[in-house]
mmCIF file of C-alpha atoms and ligand atoms in Angstrom:
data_model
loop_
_atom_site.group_PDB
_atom_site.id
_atom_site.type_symbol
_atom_site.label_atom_id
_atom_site.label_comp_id
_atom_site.label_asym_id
_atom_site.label_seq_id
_atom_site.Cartn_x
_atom_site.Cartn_y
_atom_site.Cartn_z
ATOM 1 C CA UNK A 893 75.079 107.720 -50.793
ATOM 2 C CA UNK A 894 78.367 108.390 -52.218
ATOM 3 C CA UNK A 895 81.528 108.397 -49.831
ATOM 4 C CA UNK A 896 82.983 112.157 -49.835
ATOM 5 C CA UNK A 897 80.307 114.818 -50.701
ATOM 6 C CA UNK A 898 78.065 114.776 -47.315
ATOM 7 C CA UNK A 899 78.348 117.539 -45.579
ATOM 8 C CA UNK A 900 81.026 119.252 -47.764
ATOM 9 C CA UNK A 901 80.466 122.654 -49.448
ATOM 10 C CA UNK A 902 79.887 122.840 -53.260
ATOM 11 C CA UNK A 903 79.947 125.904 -55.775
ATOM 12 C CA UNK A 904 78.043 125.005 -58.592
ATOM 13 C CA UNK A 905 77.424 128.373 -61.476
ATOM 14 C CA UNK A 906 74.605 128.149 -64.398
ATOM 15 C CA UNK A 907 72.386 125.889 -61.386
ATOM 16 C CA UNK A 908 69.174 127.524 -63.172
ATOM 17 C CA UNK A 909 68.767 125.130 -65.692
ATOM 18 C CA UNK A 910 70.159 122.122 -67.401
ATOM 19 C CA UNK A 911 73.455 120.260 -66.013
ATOM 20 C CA UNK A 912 74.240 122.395 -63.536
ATOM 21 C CA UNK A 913 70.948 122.871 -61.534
ATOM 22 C CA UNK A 914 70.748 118.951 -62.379
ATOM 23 C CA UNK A 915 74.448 118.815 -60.829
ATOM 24 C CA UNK A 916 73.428 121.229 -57.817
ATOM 25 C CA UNK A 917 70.331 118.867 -57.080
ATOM 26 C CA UNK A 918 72.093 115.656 -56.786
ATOM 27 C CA UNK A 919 75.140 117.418 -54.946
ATOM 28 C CA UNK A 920 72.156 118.421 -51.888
ATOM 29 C CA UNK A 921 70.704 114.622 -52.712
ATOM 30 C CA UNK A 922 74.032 113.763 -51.568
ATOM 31 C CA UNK A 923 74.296 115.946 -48.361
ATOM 32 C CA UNK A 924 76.687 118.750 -49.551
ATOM 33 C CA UNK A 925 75.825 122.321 -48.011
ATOM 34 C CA UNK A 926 75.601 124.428 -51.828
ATOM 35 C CA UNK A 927 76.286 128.046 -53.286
ATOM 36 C CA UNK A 928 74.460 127.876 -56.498
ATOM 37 C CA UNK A 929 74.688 130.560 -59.355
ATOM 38 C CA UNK A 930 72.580 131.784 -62.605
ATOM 39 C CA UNK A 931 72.606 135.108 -64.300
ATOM 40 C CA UNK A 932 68.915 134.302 -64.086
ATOM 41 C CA UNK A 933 67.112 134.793 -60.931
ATOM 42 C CA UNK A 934 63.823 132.624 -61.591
ATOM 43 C CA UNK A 935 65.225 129.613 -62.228
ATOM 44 C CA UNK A 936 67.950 130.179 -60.392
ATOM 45 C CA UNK A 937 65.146 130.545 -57.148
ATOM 46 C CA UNK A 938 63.183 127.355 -58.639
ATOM 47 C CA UNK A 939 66.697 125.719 -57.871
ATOM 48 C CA UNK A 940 66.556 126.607 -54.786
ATOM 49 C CA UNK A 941 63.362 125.928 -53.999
ATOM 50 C CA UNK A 942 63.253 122.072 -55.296
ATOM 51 C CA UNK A 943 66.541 121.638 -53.051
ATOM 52 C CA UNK A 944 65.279 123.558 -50.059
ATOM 53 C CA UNK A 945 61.873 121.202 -50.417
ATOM 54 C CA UNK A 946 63.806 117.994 -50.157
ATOM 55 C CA UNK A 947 65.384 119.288 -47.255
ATOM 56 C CA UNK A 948 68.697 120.428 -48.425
ATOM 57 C CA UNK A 949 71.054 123.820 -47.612
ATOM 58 C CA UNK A 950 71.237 125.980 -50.019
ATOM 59 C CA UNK A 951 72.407 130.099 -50.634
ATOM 60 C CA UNK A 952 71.465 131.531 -54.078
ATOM 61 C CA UNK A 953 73.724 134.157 -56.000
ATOM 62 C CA UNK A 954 72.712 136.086 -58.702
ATOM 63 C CA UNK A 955 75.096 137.333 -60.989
ATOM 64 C CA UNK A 956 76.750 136.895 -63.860
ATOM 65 C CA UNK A 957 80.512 134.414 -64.366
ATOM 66 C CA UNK A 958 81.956 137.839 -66.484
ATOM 67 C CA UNK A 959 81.235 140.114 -63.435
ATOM 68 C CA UNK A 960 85.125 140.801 -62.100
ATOM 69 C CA UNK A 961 84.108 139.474 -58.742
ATOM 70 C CA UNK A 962 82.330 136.901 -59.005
ATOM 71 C CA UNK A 963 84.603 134.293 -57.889
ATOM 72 C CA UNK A 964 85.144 136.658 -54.586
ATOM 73 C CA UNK A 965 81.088 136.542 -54.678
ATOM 74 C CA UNK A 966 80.647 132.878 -54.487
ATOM 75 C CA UNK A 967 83.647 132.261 -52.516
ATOM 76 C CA UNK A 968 82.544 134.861 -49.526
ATOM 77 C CA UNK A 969 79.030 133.270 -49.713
ATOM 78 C CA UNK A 970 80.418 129.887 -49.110
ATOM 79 C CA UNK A 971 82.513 130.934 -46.488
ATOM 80 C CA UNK A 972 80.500 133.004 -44.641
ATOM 81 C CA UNK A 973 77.584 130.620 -44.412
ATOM 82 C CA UNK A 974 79.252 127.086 -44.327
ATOM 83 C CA UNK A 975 82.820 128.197 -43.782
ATOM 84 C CA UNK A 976 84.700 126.363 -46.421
ATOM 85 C CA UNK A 977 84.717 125.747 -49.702
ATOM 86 C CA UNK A 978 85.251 121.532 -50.847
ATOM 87 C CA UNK A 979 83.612 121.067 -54.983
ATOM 88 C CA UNK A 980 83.371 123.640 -57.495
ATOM 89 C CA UNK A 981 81.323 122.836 -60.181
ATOM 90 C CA UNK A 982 81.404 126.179 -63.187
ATOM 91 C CA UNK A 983 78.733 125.076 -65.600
ATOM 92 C CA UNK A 984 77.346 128.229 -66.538
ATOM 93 C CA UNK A 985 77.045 129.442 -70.111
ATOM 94 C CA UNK A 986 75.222 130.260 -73.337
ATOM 95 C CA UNK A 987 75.902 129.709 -77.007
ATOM 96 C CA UNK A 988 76.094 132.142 -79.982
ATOM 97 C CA UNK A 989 77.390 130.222 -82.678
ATOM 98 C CA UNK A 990 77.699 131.259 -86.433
ATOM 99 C CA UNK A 991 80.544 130.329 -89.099
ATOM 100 C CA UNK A 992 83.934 132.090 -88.965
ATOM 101 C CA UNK A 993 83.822 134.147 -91.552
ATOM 102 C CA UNK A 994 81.025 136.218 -90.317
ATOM 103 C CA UNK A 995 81.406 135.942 -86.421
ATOM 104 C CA UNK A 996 82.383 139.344 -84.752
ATOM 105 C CA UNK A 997 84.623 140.354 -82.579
ATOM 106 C CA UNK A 998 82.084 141.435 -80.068
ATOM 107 C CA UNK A 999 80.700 137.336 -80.755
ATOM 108 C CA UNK A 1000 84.086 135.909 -80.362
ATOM 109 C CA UNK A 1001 84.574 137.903 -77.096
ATOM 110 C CA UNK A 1002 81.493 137.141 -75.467
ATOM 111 C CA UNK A 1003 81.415 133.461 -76.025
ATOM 112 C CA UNK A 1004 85.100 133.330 -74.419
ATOM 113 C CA UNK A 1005 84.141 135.495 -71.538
ATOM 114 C CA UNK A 1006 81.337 133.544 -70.573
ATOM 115 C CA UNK A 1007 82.760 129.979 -70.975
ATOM 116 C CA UNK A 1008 86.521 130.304 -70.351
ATOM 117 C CA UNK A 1009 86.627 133.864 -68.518
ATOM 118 C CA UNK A 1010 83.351 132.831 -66.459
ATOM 119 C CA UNK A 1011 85.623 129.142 -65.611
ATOM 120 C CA UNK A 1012 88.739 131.056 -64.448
ATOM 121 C CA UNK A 1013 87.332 133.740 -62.121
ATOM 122 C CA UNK A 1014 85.535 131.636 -60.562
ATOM 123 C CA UNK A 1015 88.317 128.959 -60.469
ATOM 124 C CA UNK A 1016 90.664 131.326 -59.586
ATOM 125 C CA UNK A 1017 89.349 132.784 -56.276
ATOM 126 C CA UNK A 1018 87.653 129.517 -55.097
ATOM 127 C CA UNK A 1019 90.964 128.287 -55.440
ATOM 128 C CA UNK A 1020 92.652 130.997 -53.322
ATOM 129 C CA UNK A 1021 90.519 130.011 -50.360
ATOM 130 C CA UNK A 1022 90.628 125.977 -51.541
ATOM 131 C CA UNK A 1023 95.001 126.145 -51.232
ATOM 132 C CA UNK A 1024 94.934 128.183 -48.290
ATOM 133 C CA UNK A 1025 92.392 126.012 -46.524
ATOM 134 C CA UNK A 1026 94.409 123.054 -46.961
ATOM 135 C CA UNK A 1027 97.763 125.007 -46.105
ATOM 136 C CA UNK A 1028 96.574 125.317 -42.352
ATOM 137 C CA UNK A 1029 95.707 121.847 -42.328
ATOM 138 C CA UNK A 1030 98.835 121.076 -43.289
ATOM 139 C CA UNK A 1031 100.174 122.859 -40.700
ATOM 140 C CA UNK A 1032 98.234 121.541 -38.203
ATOM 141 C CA UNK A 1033 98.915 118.224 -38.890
ATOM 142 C CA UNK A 1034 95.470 117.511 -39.864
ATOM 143 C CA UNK A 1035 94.596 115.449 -42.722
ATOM 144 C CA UNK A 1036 94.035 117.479 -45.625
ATOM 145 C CA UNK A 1037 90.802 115.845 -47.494
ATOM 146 C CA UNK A 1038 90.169 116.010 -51.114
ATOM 147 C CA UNK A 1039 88.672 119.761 -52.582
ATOM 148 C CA UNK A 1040 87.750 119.103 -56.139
ATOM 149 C CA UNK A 1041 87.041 121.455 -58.947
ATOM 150 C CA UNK A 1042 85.525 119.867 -61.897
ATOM 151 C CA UNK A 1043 84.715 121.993 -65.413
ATOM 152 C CA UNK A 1044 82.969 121.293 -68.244
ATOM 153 C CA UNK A 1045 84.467 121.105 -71.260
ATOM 154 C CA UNK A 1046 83.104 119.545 -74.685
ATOM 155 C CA UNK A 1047 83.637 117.865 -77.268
ATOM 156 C CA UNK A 1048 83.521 121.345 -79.289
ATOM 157 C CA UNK A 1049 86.701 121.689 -77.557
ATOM 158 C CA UNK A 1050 88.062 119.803 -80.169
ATOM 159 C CA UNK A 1051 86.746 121.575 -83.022
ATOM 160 C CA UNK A 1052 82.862 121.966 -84.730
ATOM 161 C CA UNK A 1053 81.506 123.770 -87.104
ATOM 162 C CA UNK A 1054 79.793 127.022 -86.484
ATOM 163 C CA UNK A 1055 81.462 127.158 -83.051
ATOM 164 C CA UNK A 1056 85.123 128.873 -83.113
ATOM 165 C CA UNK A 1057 84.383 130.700 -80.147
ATOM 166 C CA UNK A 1058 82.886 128.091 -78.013
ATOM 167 C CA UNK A 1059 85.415 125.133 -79.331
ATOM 168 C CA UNK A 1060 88.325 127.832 -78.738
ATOM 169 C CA UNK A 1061 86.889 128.717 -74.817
ATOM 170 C CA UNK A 1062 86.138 124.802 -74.295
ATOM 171 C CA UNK A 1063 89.657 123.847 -75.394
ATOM 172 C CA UNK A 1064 90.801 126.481 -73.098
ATOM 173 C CA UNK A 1065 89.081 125.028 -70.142
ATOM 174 C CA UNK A 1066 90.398 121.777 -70.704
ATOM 175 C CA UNK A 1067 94.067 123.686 -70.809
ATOM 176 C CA UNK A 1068 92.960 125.378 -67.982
ATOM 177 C CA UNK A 1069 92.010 122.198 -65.669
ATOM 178 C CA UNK A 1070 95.222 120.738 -66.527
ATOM 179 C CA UNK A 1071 97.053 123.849 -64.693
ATOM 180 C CA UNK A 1072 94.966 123.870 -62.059
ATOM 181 C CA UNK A 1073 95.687 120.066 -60.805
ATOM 182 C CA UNK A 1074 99.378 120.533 -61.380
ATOM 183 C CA UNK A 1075 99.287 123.884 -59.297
ATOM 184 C CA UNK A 1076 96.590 122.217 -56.907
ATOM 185 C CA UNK A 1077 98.045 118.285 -56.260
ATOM 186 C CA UNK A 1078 100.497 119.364 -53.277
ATOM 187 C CA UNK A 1079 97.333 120.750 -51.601
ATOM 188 C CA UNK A 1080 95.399 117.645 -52.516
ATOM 189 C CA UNK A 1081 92.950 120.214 -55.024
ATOM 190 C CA UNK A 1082 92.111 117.518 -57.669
ATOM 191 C CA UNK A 1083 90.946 119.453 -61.193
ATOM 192 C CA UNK A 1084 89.137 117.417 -63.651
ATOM 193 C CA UNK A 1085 87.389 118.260 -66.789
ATOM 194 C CA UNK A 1086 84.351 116.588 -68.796
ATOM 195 C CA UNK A 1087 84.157 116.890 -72.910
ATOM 196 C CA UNK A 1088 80.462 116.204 -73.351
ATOM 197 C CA UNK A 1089 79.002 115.452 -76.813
ATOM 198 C CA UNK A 1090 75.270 116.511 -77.673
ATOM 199 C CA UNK A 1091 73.225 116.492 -74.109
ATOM 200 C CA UNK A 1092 69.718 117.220 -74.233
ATOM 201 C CA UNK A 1093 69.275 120.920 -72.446
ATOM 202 C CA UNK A 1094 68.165 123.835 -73.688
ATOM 203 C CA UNK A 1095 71.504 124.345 -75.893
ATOM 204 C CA UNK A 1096 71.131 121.432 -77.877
ATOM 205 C CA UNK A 1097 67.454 121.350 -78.641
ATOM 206 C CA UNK A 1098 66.426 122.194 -81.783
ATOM 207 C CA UNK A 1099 66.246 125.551 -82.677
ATOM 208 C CA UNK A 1100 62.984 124.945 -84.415
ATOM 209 C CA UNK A 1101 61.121 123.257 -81.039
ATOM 210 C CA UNK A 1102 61.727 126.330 -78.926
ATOM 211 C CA UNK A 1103 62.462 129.975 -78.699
ATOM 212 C CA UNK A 1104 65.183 130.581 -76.488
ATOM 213 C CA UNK A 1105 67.502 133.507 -76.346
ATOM 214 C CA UNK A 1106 70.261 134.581 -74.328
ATOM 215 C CA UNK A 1107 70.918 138.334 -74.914
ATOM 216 C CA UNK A 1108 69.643 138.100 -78.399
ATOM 217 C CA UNK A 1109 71.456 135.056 -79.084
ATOM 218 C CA UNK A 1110 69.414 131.871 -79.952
ATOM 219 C CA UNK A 1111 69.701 128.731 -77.856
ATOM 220 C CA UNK A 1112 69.750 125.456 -79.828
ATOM 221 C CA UNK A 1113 71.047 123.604 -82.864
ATOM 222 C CA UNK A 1114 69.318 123.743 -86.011
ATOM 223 C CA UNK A 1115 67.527 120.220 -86.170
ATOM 224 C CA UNK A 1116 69.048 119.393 -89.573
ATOM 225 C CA UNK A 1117 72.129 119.915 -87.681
ATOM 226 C CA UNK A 1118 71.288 117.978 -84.465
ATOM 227 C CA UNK A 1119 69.537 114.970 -86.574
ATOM 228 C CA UNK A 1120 72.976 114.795 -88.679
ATOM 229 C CA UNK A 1121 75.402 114.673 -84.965
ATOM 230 C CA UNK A 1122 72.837 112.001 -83.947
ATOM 231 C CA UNK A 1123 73.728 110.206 -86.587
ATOM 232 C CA UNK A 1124 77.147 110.144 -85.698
ATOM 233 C CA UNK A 1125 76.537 108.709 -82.537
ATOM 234 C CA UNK A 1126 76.831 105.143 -82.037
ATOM 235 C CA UNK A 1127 74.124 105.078 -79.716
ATOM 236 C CA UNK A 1128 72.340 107.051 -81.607
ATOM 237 C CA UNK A 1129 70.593 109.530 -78.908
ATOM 238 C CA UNK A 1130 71.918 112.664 -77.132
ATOM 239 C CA UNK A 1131 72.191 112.016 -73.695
ATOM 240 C CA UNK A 1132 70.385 112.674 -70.310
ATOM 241 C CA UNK A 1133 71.066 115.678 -67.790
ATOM 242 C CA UNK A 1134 71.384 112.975 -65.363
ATOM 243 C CA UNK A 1135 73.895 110.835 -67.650
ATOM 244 C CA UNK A 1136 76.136 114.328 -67.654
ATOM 245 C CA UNK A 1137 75.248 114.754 -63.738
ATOM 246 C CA UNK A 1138 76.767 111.183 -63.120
ATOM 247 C CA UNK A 1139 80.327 111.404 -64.237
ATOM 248 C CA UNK A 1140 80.645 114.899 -62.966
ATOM 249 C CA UNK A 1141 79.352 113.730 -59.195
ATOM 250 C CA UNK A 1142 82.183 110.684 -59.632
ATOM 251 C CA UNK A 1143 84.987 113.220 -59.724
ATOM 252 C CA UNK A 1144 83.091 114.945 -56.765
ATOM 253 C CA UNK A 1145 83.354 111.777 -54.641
ATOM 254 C CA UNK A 1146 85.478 109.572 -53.277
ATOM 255 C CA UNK A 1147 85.447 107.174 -56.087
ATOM 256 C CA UNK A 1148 87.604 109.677 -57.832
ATOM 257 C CA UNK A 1149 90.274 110.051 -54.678
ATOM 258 C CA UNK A 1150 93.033 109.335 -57.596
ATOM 259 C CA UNK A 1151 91.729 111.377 -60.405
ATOM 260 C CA UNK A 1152 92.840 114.834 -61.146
ATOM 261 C CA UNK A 1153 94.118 116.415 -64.244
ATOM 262 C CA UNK A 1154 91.942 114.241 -66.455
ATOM 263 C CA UNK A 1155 89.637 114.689 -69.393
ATOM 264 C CA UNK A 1156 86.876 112.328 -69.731
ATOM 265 C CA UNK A 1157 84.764 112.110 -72.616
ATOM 266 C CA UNK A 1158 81.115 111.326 -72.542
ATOM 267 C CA UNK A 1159 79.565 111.469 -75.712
ATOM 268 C CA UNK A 1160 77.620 108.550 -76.849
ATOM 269 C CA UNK A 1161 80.695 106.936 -78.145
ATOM 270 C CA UNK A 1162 81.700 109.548 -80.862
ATOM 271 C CA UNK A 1163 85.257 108.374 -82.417
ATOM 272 C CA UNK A 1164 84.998 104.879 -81.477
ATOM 273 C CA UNK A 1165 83.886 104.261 -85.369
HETATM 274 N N1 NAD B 1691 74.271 120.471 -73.482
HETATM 275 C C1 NAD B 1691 75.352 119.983 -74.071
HETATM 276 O O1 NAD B 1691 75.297 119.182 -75.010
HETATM 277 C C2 NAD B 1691 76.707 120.390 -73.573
HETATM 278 C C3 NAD B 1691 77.819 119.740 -74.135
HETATM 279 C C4 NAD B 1691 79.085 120.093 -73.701
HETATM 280 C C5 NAD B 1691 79.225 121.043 -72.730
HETATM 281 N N2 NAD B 1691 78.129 121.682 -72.217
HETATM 282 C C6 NAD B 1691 78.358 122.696 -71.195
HETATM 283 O O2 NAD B 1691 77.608 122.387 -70.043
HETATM 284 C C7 NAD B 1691 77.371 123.607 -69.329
HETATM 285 C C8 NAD B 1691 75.887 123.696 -68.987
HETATM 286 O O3 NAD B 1691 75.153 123.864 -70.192
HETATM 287 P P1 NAD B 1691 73.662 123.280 -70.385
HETATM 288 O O4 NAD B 1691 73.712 122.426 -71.575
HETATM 289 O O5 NAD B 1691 73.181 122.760 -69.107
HETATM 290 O O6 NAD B 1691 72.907 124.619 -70.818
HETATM 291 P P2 NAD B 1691 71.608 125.358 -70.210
HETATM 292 O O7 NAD B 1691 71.325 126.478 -71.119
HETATM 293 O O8 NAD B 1691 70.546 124.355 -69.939
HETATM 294 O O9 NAD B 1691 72.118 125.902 -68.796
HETATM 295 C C9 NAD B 1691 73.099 126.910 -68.706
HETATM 296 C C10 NAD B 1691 72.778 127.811 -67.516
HETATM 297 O O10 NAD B 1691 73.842 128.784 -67.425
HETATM 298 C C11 NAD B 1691 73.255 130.042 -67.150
HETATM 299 N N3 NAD B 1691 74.122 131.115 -67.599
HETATM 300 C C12 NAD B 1691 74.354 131.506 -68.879
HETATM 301 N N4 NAD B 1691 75.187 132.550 -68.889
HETATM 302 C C13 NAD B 1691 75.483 132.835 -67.586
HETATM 303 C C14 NAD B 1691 76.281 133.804 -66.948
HETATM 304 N N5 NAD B 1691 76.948 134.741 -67.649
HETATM 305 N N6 NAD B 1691 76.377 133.802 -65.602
HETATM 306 C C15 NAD B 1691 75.687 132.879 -64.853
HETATM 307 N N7 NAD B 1691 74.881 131.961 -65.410
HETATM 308 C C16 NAD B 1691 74.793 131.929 -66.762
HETATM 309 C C17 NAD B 1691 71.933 130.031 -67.899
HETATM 310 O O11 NAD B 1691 71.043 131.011 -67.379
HETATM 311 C C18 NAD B 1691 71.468 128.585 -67.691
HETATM 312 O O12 NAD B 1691 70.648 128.486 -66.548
HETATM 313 C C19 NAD B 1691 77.873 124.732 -70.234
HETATM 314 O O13 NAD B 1691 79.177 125.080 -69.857
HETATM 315 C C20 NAD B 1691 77.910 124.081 -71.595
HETATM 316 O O14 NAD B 1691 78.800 124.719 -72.452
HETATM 317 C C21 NAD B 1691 76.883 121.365 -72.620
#
């Protein structure tokens, strides 16, 4: 078990499928009490049921990260059931990719709603209740423990083809993050963000293996496309659900009691060659 996630309470959005329901299982693995999100409500129930049958506590919301309350959603869930609120996780979100010169405005917008929009409601009021949480500690004298909100970035954020909405939302989560630890550090809120290169979910697989849509847009990467970034990467593989779980559950714990404000790639080793 790692030190600093039992029994703490964990908001974790997109928990229907790939790394967040991946991130949302290991977080109950490791004795957190969770508020778990999709926009879907299947999976989002099959989430709940895999944690519920290993014996872990769990309250589902439905809804979508560009509702206008859904941060006030999650947060009220958390704090009505478990009364606090310790990790946020926001790993919800879709792609709808196409080249510049053709994406629309309506593309553009949707793509930043979802990723960056989606990130800072639900940042924003989980926050609120994080700062003021640790406020009254401080006032009592009490020790204020670590509340950590991590958010997934990638390393879109720093510019792919076929992405300008995406890479533009990712780099703004990464800007984002950064804020958020500055504004957060007195109250010991630590903010960290993860760049991810190609992991193997239903966002990355190829286009051509499945037929996935989100609201019309399709899920996945060409495979001409995916086999050339694979080539790219010196070890030559996209990576695990569980190898993007890990490094997001270390700035959940206690090994990361110094971290905040940081970036951390994890990507295979792209730019090392
Ligand atoms: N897979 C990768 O290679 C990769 C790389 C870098 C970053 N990321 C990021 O990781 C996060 C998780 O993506 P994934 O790869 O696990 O994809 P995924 O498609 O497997 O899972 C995303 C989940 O988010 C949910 N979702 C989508 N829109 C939503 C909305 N409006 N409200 C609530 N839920 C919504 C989906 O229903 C789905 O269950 C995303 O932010 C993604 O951008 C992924």
């Amino acid at each position: 078990m790692l030190d600093g996630i039992k029994n703490k309470v964990a908001i974790v959005t997109g928990a229907g499928r790939g790394i967040g329901q991946g991130v949302a299982i290991r977080l109950a693995k490791e004795g957190a009490k969770l508020v778990i999100n999709d926009r879907d409500q299947e999976p989002l129930d099959h989430t709940i049921d895999l944690i519920k049958s290993a014996g872990g506590d769990v309250v589902g919301v439905a809804a979508s990260v560009t509702d206008d309350d859904i941060g006030d959603q999650l947060a009220k869930a958390a704090i009505e059931r478990f009364g606090d609120i310790h990790i946020v996780v926001p790993a919800a979100g879709f792609l709808w990719d196409g080249m510049i010169h053709k994406m629309s405005n309506e593309q553009f917008d949707t793509i930043i709603n979802v990723h960056l929009g989606g990130t800072f409601k639900v940042v924003r009021d989980t926050f609120k209740v994080m700062r003021e949480n640790a406020r009254l500690e401080k006032e009592k004298g009490v020790t204020v423990p670590a509340r950590r909100i991590v958010t997934i970035s990638s390393l879109s954020g720093f510019g792919n083809l076929g992405q300008a909405n995406y890479s533009a939302a990712k780099a703004g989560i990464a800007g984002l993050t950064r804020t958020v630890a500055i504004e957060g550090a007195m109250f010991n809120v630590l903010a960290n963000s993860l760049a991810f290169g190609l992991i193997d979910t239903r966002m990355t697989r190829p286009i051509e293996s499945q037929q996935e849509f989100v609201d019309g847009a399709v899920q996945g990467i060409p495979e001409s496309a995916r086999n050339k970034a694979l080539d790219e990467i010196p070890l030559h593989r996209a990576g695990t659900i569980e190898e993007a779980v890990g490094p997001i559950v270390f700035f959940c714990s206690d090994l990361a009691t110094y971290a905040t404000g940081a970036l951390l790639e994890i990507n295979g080793g792209v730019h090392i060659t």
